[in-house]
CSV table of C-alpha atoms in Angstrom, one decimal:
chain,number,residue,atom,x,y,z
A,1,UNK,CA,-63.6,23.8,-45.4
A,2,UNK,CA,-62.0,24.4,-41.9
A,3,UNK,CA,-60.1,21.2,-40.6
A,4,UNK,CA,-62.5,19.3,-38.1
A,5,UNK,CA,-61.7,20.6,-34.7
A,6,UNK,CA,-60.8,17.2,-33.4
A,7,UNK,CA,-58.2,16.6,-36.3
A,8,UNK,CA,-55.5,18.7,-34.5
A,9,UNK,CA,-52.7,18.0,-32.2
A,10,UNK,CA,-54.2,17.5,-29.1
A,11,UNK,CA,-52.6,15.9,-25.8
A,12,UNK,CA,-52.5,14.8,-22.3
A,13,UNK,CA,-48.9,14.8,-22.1
A,14,UNK,CA,-48.5,17.3,-19.0
A,15,UNK,CA,-45.6,18.7,-21.2
A,16,UNK,CA,-48.0,20.6,-23.4
A,17,UNK,CA,-49.5,22.9,-20.5
A,18,UNK,CA,-48.0,25.9,-19.7
A,19,UNK,CA,-44.6,25.9,-17.9
A,20,UNK,CA,-45.8,27.8,-14.6
A,21,UNK,CA,-41.6,28.3,-13.8
A,22,UNK,CA,-41.3,30.4,-17.0
A,23,UNK,CA,-39.1,33.4,-16.5
A,24,UNK,CA,-41.3,35.3,-19.1
A,25,UNK,CA,-44.4,34.1,-17.4
A,26,UNK,CA,-42.7,36.1,-14.1
A,27,UNK,CA,-41.3,33.0,-12.4
A,28,UNK,CA,-37.8,33.3,-10.2
A,29,UNK,CA,-35.4,31.4,-8.5
A,30,UNK,CA,-35.9,33.1,-5.1
A,31,UNK,CA,-33.3,31.4,-2.6
A,32,UNK,CA,-30.9,28.3,-2.7
A,33,UNK,CA,-29.1,27.1,0.1
A,34,UNK,CA,-25.9,26.3,-2.0
A,35,UNK,CA,-24.9,27.5,-5.6
A,36,UNK,CA,-21.1,27.2,-5.2
A,37,UNK,CA,-20.0,26.1,-8.8
A,38,UNK,CA,-23.4,27.2,-10.7
A,39,UNK,CA,-26.0,29.7,-10.3
A,40,UNK,CA,-29.6,28.8,-9.1
A,41,UNK,CA,-30.9,31.3,-11.9
A,42,UNK,CA,-29.9,28.9,-14.7
A,43,UNK,CA,-32.5,26.3,-13.7
A,44,UNK,CA,-35.1,28.6,-15.3
A,45,UNK,CA,-33.6,29.5,-18.6
A,46,UNK,CA,-35.6,28.7,-21.6
A,47,UNK,CA,-32.7,27.6,-23.7
A,48,UNK,CA,-31.7,24.2,-24.1
A,49,UNK,CA,-28.7,23.6,-21.8
A,50,UNK,CA,-25.3,23.6,-23.2
A,51,UNK,CA,-21.6,22.3,-22.6
A,52,UNK,CA,-18.4,23.3,-23.7
A,53,UNK,CA,-15.7,21.5,-22.4
A,54,UNK,CA,-12.6,23.0,-20.7
A,55,UNK,CA,-14.2,26.2,-19.9
A,56,UNK,CA,-13.0,26.8,-16.5
A,57,UNK,CA,-13.8,30.0,-14.2
A,58,UNK,CA,-12.2,30.6,-10.9
A,59,UNK,CA,-14.4,27.8,-9.2
A,60,UNK,CA,-14.0,25.0,-11.8
A,61,UNK,CA,-15.9,23.9,-15.3
A,62,UNK,CA,-18.6,26.4,-16.2
A,63,UNK,CA,-21.7,24.5,-16.3
A,64,UNK,CA,-25.2,25.7,-17.7
A,65,UNK,CA,-27.4,24.9,-14.6
A,66,UNK,CA,-27.6,24.8,-10.8
A,67,UNK,CA,-24.8,23.1,-9.0
A,68,UNK,CA,-23.7,22.9,-5.4
A,69,UNK,CA,-20.4,21.9,-3.7
A,70,UNK,CA,-19.7,18.4,-2.2
A,71,UNK,CA,-21.1,17.7,0.8
A,72,UNK,CA,-18.3,16.3,3.5
A,73,UNK,CA,-20.6,16.6,6.4
A,74,UNK,CA,-20.6,19.2,9.5
A,75,UNK,CA,-17.3,19.9,11.5
A,76,UNK,CA,-15.6,22.3,13.1
A,77,UNK,CA,-13.4,22.6,9.9
A,78,UNK,CA,-16.3,23.4,7.5
A,79,UNK,CA,-18.8,25.4,9.1
A,80,UNK,CA,-20.2,26.5,6.0
A,81,UNK,CA,-21.9,23.0,5.4
A,82,UNK,CA,-25.7,23.0,6.7
A,83,UNK,CA,-26.5,20.4,9.0
A,84,UNK,CA,-29.2,19.0,7.0
A,85,UNK,CA,-29.0,16.0,4.2
A,86,UNK,CA,-29.5,17.7,1.3
A,87,UNK,CA,-29.5,21.0,-1.1
A,88,UNK,CA,-32.7,22.7,-2.1
A,89,UNK,CA,-33.5,25.6,-4.4
A,90,UNK,CA,-36.8,27.6,-3.9
A,91,UNK,CA,-38.7,28.7,-7.2
A,92,UNK,CA,-41.5,31.5,-7.4
A,93,UNK,CA,-43.8,30.3,-10.0
A,94,UNK,CA,-44.9,33.0,-12.7
A,95,UNK,CA,-48.8,32.3,-11.8
A,96,UNK,CA,-50.3,30.4,-9.6
A,97,UNK,CA,-51.7,27.2,-10.5
A,98,UNK,CA,-52.3,23.4,-10.4
A,99,UNK,CA,-49.0,21.6,-11.2
A,100,UNK,CA,-49.7,18.6,-13.4
A,101,UNK,CA,-46.0,17.6,-14.0
A,102,UNK,CA,-42.5,18.4,-13.3
A,103,UNK,CA,-39.3,18.2,-15.5
A,104,UNK,CA,-35.8,18.1,-13.6
A,105,UNK,CA,-33.3,17.8,-16.3
A,106,UNK,CA,-29.7,17.1,-15.3
A,107,UNK,CA,-28.8,17.6,-19.0
A,108,UNK,CA,-24.7,17.5,-19.2
A,109,UNK,CA,-24.3,16.5,-15.5
A,110,UNK,CA,-22.7,13.1,-15.5
A,111,UNK,CA,-20.1,12.7,-12.9
A,112,UNK,CA,-21.9,15.3,-10.7
A,113,UNK,CA,-25.6,14.7,-10.8
A,114,UNK,CA,-27.7,14.1,-7.7
A,115,UNK,CA,-28.5,10.6,-7.0
A,116,UNK,CA,-32.0,11.5,-5.8
A,117,UNK,CA,-34.5,14.3,-6.0
A,118,UNK,CA,-37.8,15.5,-4.3
A,119,UNK,CA,-40.3,18.4,-5.4
A,120,UNK,CA,-42.4,20.1,-2.8
A,121,UNK,CA,-44.9,22.8,-3.3
A,122,UNK,CA,-46.5,25.8,-1.2
A,123,UNK,CA,-49.2,28.3,-1.9
A,124,UNK,CA,-48.0,31.9,-0.4
A,125,UNK,CA,-50.6,34.6,-1.2
A,126,UNK,CA,-49.7,38.4,-2.2
A,127,UNK,CA,-46.1,39.4,-2.6
A,128,UNK,CA,-44.2,37.5,0.4
A,129,UNK,CA,-40.7,38.5,0.7
A,130,UNK,CA,-37.8,36.1,1.5
A,131,UNK,CA,-38.2,35.7,5.2
A,132,UNK,CA,-41.7,34.8,4.7
A,133,UNK,CA,-41.0,31.9,1.9
A,134,UNK,CA,-38.3,30.4,4.2
A,135,UNK,CA,-40.3,30.4,7.5
A,136,UNK,CA,-40.7,27.4,9.4
A,137,UNK,CA,-44.3,27.6,9.4
A,138,UNK,CA,-44.8,27.3,5.8
A,139,UNK,CA,-46.6,24.2,4.9
A,140,UNK,CA,-44.8,22.3,2.3
A,141,UNK,CA,-46.6,19.8,0.3
A,142,UNK,CA,-44.4,16.8,-1.3
A,143,UNK,CA,-45.9,16.7,-5.2
A,144,UNK,CA,-42.9,14.6,-6.2
A,145,UNK,CA,-41.4,11.9,-4.0
A,146,UNK,CA,-37.8,11.3,-3.4
A,147,UNK,CA,-36.9,9.6,-6.6
A,148,UNK,CA,-34.0,8.3,-8.0
A,149,UNK,CA,-32.0,10.4,-11.2
A,150,UNK,CA,-29.6,9.5,-13.8
A,151,UNK,CA,-27.0,11.6,-15.2
A,152,UNK,CA,-27.8,13.9,-18.3
A,153,UNK,CA,-31.5,13.0,-18.4
A,154,UNK,CA,-34.9,14.7,-18.5
A,155,UNK,CA,-36.8,13.0,-15.9
A,156,UNK,CA,-40.4,13.7,-16.2
A,157,UNK,CA,-42.9,13.1,-13.1
A,158,UNK,CA,-46.7,13.5,-12.9
A,159,UNK,CA,-48.0,15.2,-10.4
A,160,UNK,CA,-51.6,14.3,-8.9
A,161,UNK,CA,-52.1,16.8,-6.3
A,162,UNK,CA,-55.5,19.2,-6.7
A,163,UNK,CA,-54.3,21.8,-5.2
A,164,UNK,CA,-53.0,25.6,-6.1
A,165,UNK,CA,-49.7,26.6,-5.5
A,166,UNK,CA,-47.3,29.8,-5.9
A,167,UNK,CA,-43.9,28.2,-4.8
A,168,UNK,CA,-41.8,25.2,-5.5
A,169,UNK,CA,-38.9,23.8,-3.5
A,170,UNK,CA,-36.5,21.3,-5.3
A,171,UNK,CA,-34.6,19.2,-3.0
A,172,UNK,CA,-31.4,17.0,-4.0
A,173,UNK,CA,-29.9,14.3,-2.2
A,174,UNK,CA,-27.3,15.1,-1.4
A,175,UNK,CA,-25.7,17.5,-3.5
A,176,UNK,CA,-24.9,17.9,-7.3
A,177,UNK,CA,-26.0,19.6,-10.5
A,178,UNK,CA,-29.2,19.8,-12.3
A,179,UNK,CA,-29.7,21.9,-15.5
A,180,UNK,CA,-33.5,22.9,-15.6
A,181,UNK,CA,-36.7,22.7,-13.9
A,182,UNK,CA,-39.8,22.7,-15.8
A,183,UNK,CA,-43.2,23.1,-13.8
A,184,UNK,CA,-46.0,22.3,-15.8
A,185,UNK,CA,-49.9,23.1,-15.1
A,186,UNK,CA,-53.1,24.9,-15.4
A,187,UNK,CA,-53.3,28.6,-14.1
A,188,UNK,CA,-55.9,29.5,-11.9
A,189,UNK,CA,-56.1,33.3,-12.0
A,190,UNK,CA,-57.3,35.5,-8.9
A,191,UNK,CA,-61.3,36.2,-9.7
A,192,UNK,CA,-60.9,39.1,-7.5
A,193,UNK,CA,-58.2,41.1,-9.7
A,194,UNK,CA,-60.0,40.2,-12.9
A,195,UNK,CA,-63.3,41.4,-11.7
A,196,UNK,CA,-64.6,44.6,-13.9
A,197,UNK,CA,-61.2,44.7,-15.4
A,198,UNK,CA,-60.6,44.9,-19.2
A,199,UNK,CA,-57.6,42.2,-19.7
A,200,UNK,CA,-56.4,40.2,-22.2
A,201,UNK,CA,-58.3,37.3,-22.0
A,202,UNK,CA,-56.2,34.9,-24.0
A,203,UNK,CA,-53.1,35.6,-21.8
A,204,UNK,CA,-51.0,32.8,-20.8
A,205,UNK,CA,-50.4,34.2,-17.3
A,206,UNK,CA,-54.3,35.0,-16.9
A,207,UNK,CA,-55.1,31.2,-17.6
A,208,UNK,CA,-55.8,31.1,-21.5
A,209,UNK,CA,-53.5,28.0,-23.0
A,210,UNK,CA,-53.8,26.7,-26.5
A,211,UNK,CA,-55.6,23.8,-26.2
A,212,UNK,CA,-55.2,22.1,-30.0
A,213,UNK,CA,-53.8,23.1,-33.2
A,214,UNK,CA,-53.8,21.7,-36.7
A,215,UNK,CA,-50.0,21.9,-37.2
A,216,UNK,CA,-46.6,23.1,-34.9
A,217,UNK,CA,-43.9,22.0,-37.4
A,218,UNK,CA,-41.9,25.2,-37.0
A,219,UNK,CA,-42.7,26.3,-33.6
A,220,UNK,CA,-45.2,25.8,-30.6
A,221,UNK,CA,-49.3,27.1,-30.7
A,222,UNK,CA,-48.4,27.8,-26.9
A,223,UNK,CA,-46.2,31.2,-28.1
A,224,UNK,CA,-49.3,32.9,-29.5
A,225,UNK,CA,-50.5,33.9,-26.2
A,226,UNK,CA,-47.0,34.2,-24.3
A,227,UNK,CA,-46.3,37.3,-22.4
A,228,UNK,CA,-44.6,40.4,-24.3
A,229,UNK,CA,-43.8,40.7,-27.8
A,230,UNK,CA,-41.7,38.2,-30.0
A,231,UNK,CA,-37.8,38.7,-30.1
A,232,UNK,CA,-37.5,36.8,-32.9
A,233,UNK,CA,-39.4,34.8,-35.8
A,234,UNK,CA,-39.1,31.5,-33.6
A,235,UNK,CA,-41.1,32.7,-30.7
A,236,UNK,CA,-44.6,33.0,-32.3
A,237,UNK,CA,-46.4,30.0,-34.2
A,238,UNK,CA,-45.7,28.8,-37.2
A,239,UNK,CA,-46.9,26.1,-39.6
A,240,UNK,CA,-45.4,24.3,-42.4
A,241,UNK,CA,-46.1,25.3,-45.8
A,242,UNK,CA,-49.3,23.9,-46.9
A,243,UNK,CA,-50.0,22.4,-50.5
A,244,UNK,CA,-53.6,21.9,-50.3
A,245,UNK,CA,-56.8,23.7,-50.3
A,246,UNK,CA,-56.9,23.8,-46.7
A,247,UNK,CA,-56.0,25.9,-43.8
A,248,UNK,CA,-54.2,25.9,-40.2
A,249,UNK,CA,-55.6,26.8,-36.9
A,250,UNK,CA,-55.3,26.9,-33.4
A,251,UNK,CA,-57.8,26.8,-30.4
A,252,UNK,CA,-57.3,29.1,-27.3
A,253,UNK,CA,-59.3,28.1,-24.1
A,254,UNK,CA,-59.6,31.5,-22.3
A,255,UNK,CA,-59.2,32.5,-18.7
A,256,UNK,CA,-62.8,32.2,-18.4
A,257,UNK,CA,-66.1,33.0,-20.2
A,258,UNK,CA,-65.6,36.5,-21.3
A,259,UNK,CA,-66.9,39.3,-23.4
A,260,UNK,CA,-64.6,40.3,-25.9
A,261,UNK,CA,-64.1,43.9,-27.0
A,262,UNK,CA,-61.4,44.0,-29.0
A,263,UNK,CA,-58.2,41.5,-31.0
A,264,UNK,CA,-54.8,42.1,-31.9
A,265,UNK,CA,-53.3,39.7,-34.2
A,266,UNK,CA,-49.5,40.6,-34.3
A,267,UNK,CA,-47.2,38.9,-37.2
A,268,UNK,CA,-44.3,40.3,-35.8
A,269,UNK,CA,-41.1,39.2,-37.5
A,270,UNK,CA,-43.3,37.1,-40.3
A,271,UNK,CA,-42.0,38.8,-43.3
A,272,UNK,CA,-41.9,36.1,-46.0
A,273,UNK,CA,-44.0,33.6,-44.3
A,274,UNK,CA,-47.0,35.4,-42.8
A,275,UNK,CA,-50.7,34.2,-43.5
A,276,UNK,CA,-52.6,36.1,-46.0
A,277,UNK,CA,-55.8,36.3,-44.3
A,278,UNK,CA,-57.1,35.4,-40.7
A,279,UNK,CA,-60.1,34.6,-39.2
A,280,UNK,CA,-61.4,34.5,-35.8
A,281,UNK,CA,-64.3,32.5,-34.5
A,282,UNK,CA,-65.5,31.7,-30.9
A,283,UNK,CA,-67.8,29.2,-28.8
A,284,UNK,CA,-69.5,29.4,-25.6
A,285,UNK,CA,-70.3,25.8,-25.8
A,286,UNK,CA,-68.6,22.6,-26.5
A,287,UNK,CA,-65.6,23.1,-28.6
A,288,UNK,CA,-65.7,19.8,-30.1
A,289,UNK,CA,-69.2,20.8,-31.4
A,290,UNK,CA,-68.6,22.7,-34.5
A,291,UNK,CA,-72.2,24.0,-35.1
A,292,UNK,CA,-71.5,26.0,-31.4
A,293,UNK,CA,-68.8,28.1,-33.3
A,294,UNK,CA,-69.5,31.7,-34.5
A,295,UNK,CA,-67.6,34.3,-36.1
A,296,UNK,CA,-66.0,37.4,-34.3
A,297,UNK,CA,-63.5,38.5,-36.9
A,298,UNK,CA,-64.4,37.7,-40.4
A,299,UNK,CA,-61.5,36.5,-42.8
A,300,UNK,CA,-59.6,39.6,-43.3
A,301,UNK,CA,-56.4,40.5,-45.2
A,302,UNK,CA,-53.3,40.8,-43.0
A,303,UNK,CA,-49.8,42.4,-43.5
A,304,UNK,CA,-46.1,40.6,-42.7
A,305,UNK,CA,-44.5,41.9,-39.7
A,306,UNK,CA,-47.3,44.2,-38.5
A,307,UNK,CA,-49.7,44.4,-35.4
A,308,UNK,CA,-53.1,44.6,-36.4
A,309,UNK,CA,-56.0,45.8,-33.9
A,310,UNK,CA,-59.4,45.3,-34.6
A,311,UNK,CA,-62.7,46.0,-32.4
A,312,UNK,CA,-65.2,43.2,-32.1
A,313,UNK,CA,-69.1,43.9,-32.0
A,314,UNK,CA,-70.7,43.1,-29.0
A,315,UNK,CA,-72.6,39.8,-28.6
A,316,UNK,CA,-72.2,36.4,-27.0
A,317,UNK,CA,-69.5,35.3,-24.5
A,318,UNK,CA,-67.0,33.1,-25.0
A,319,UNK,CA,-65.3,30.2,-23.3
A,320,UNK,CA,-63.1,29.6,-26.4
A,321,UNK,CA,-61.4,31.4,-29.5
A,322,UNK,CA,-60.2,29.7,-32.7
A,323,UNK,CA,-57.6,31.5,-34.9
A,324,UNK,CA,-57.9,30.5,-38.6
A,325,UNK,CA,-54.8,31.2,-40.8
A,326,UNK,CA,-55.0,31.2,-44.6
A,327,UNK,CA,-53.7,29.3,-45.9
A,328,UNK,CA,-50.8,28.7,-43.5
A,329,UNK,CA,-47.9,30.7,-42.2
A,330,UNK,CA,-46.9,32.2,-38.8
A,331,UNK,CA,-48.5,34.6,-35.9
A,332,UNK,CA,-46.1,36.2,-33.3
A,333,UNK,CA,-49.3,36.9,-31.0
A,334,UNK,CA,-52.9,37.2,-30.3
A,335,UNK,CA,-54.3,39.4,-27.8
A,336,UNK,CA,-58.1,39.4,-26.9
A,337,UNK,CA,-59.2,42.5,-24.8
A,338,UNK,CA,-62.5,41.4,-22.8
A,339,UNK,CA,-64.0,41.0,-19.5
A,340,UNK,CA,-64.9,37.8,-17.6
A,341,UNK,CA,-68.5,37.5,-16.9
A,342,UNK,CA,-70.3,37.5,-13.9
A,343,UNK,CA,-70.7,34.0,-14.3
A,344,UNK,CA,-67.4,33.1,-15.0
A,345,UNK,CA,-65.6,34.7,-12.0
A,346,UNK,CA,-68.3,33.2,-9.7
A,347,UNK,CA,-67.0,29.8,-11.4
A,348,UNK,CA,-63.4,30.7,-10.9
A,349,UNK,CA,-63.9,31.5,-7.2
A,350,UNK,CA,-65.7,28.0,-6.5
A,351,UNK,CA,-62.9,26.4,-8.0
A,352,UNK,CA,-60.4,28.5,-6.2
A,353,UNK,CA,-62.1,27.6,-3.0
A,354,UNK,CA,-62.0,24.1,-3.9
A,355,UNK,CA,-58.6,23.8,-4.4
A,356,UNK,CA,-57.7,26.0,-1.7
A,357,UNK,CA,-59.4,23.9,0.8
A,358,UNK,CA,-57.5,22.0,3.4
């Protein structure tokens, strides 16, 4: 029997949404007013921040984060100091979307963290150059007000601004170091780009998201639709070993209602811990209604450390797909090649217009 759909791990914690500021998604730190002690690019590193005491470079202790020099005010002797009251860094998100929460992590910054921070966001279509991003006429919206920070702490800030953004600006008052910045939210893809294209409708950068899973003991189900191939076993989705007669599953919400033409299931790096079989079911109705699900790939034998490709017979469109693994194990990546339906594109255009309205 399949595990009931509402029995898996499903949470409203915003950190369970995709990190729009992830480098694999395409994010980058495009500018900072100062990065004297530690580079701005460290803000987006996926790895947990580390600290090695007594490791000094030409500018002092090497820190795993972004760190600015100490502000001393503006004077003729210090012309390099900006005449404002704080430092800042601008991040281009990997995909345009609605921000639901921000994490400002001051890990290992204890005597040199900023006492306050705020976050602003803006929507800049296309591929703006640096001058466009830093132009005075860019409309920045405050999504996290100036808030107190502590040292060596991951600060979580909920965001309740219903708008689509492509860039965020982290402001620290007056100066100091921040180890990591995470910007969690919902990707809102470009309907004009999707129109008529055969794409991976489960892809994270197009709005696909792992909504629920039966198990995430070894690694996150969000890895299953991440960009690129996995580099190591830990970059896939892996469950604990089952000792019963059940099976594990993960539910993926697609970029929009889509007609699926092909499936790719990659067990890359899973050698002694791949599933024995995999089955895919889909729904175009309410995901919690088990009767609405239908089979698109029957229970099929899969091999360890192998990229499997299957064609899907034309049929009903789908809004969600559930990957069922028998009995347990790891899947590195799932790709679902298909086209978003005309109705799905129309709904996406309606939502985008609503989010972008002044």
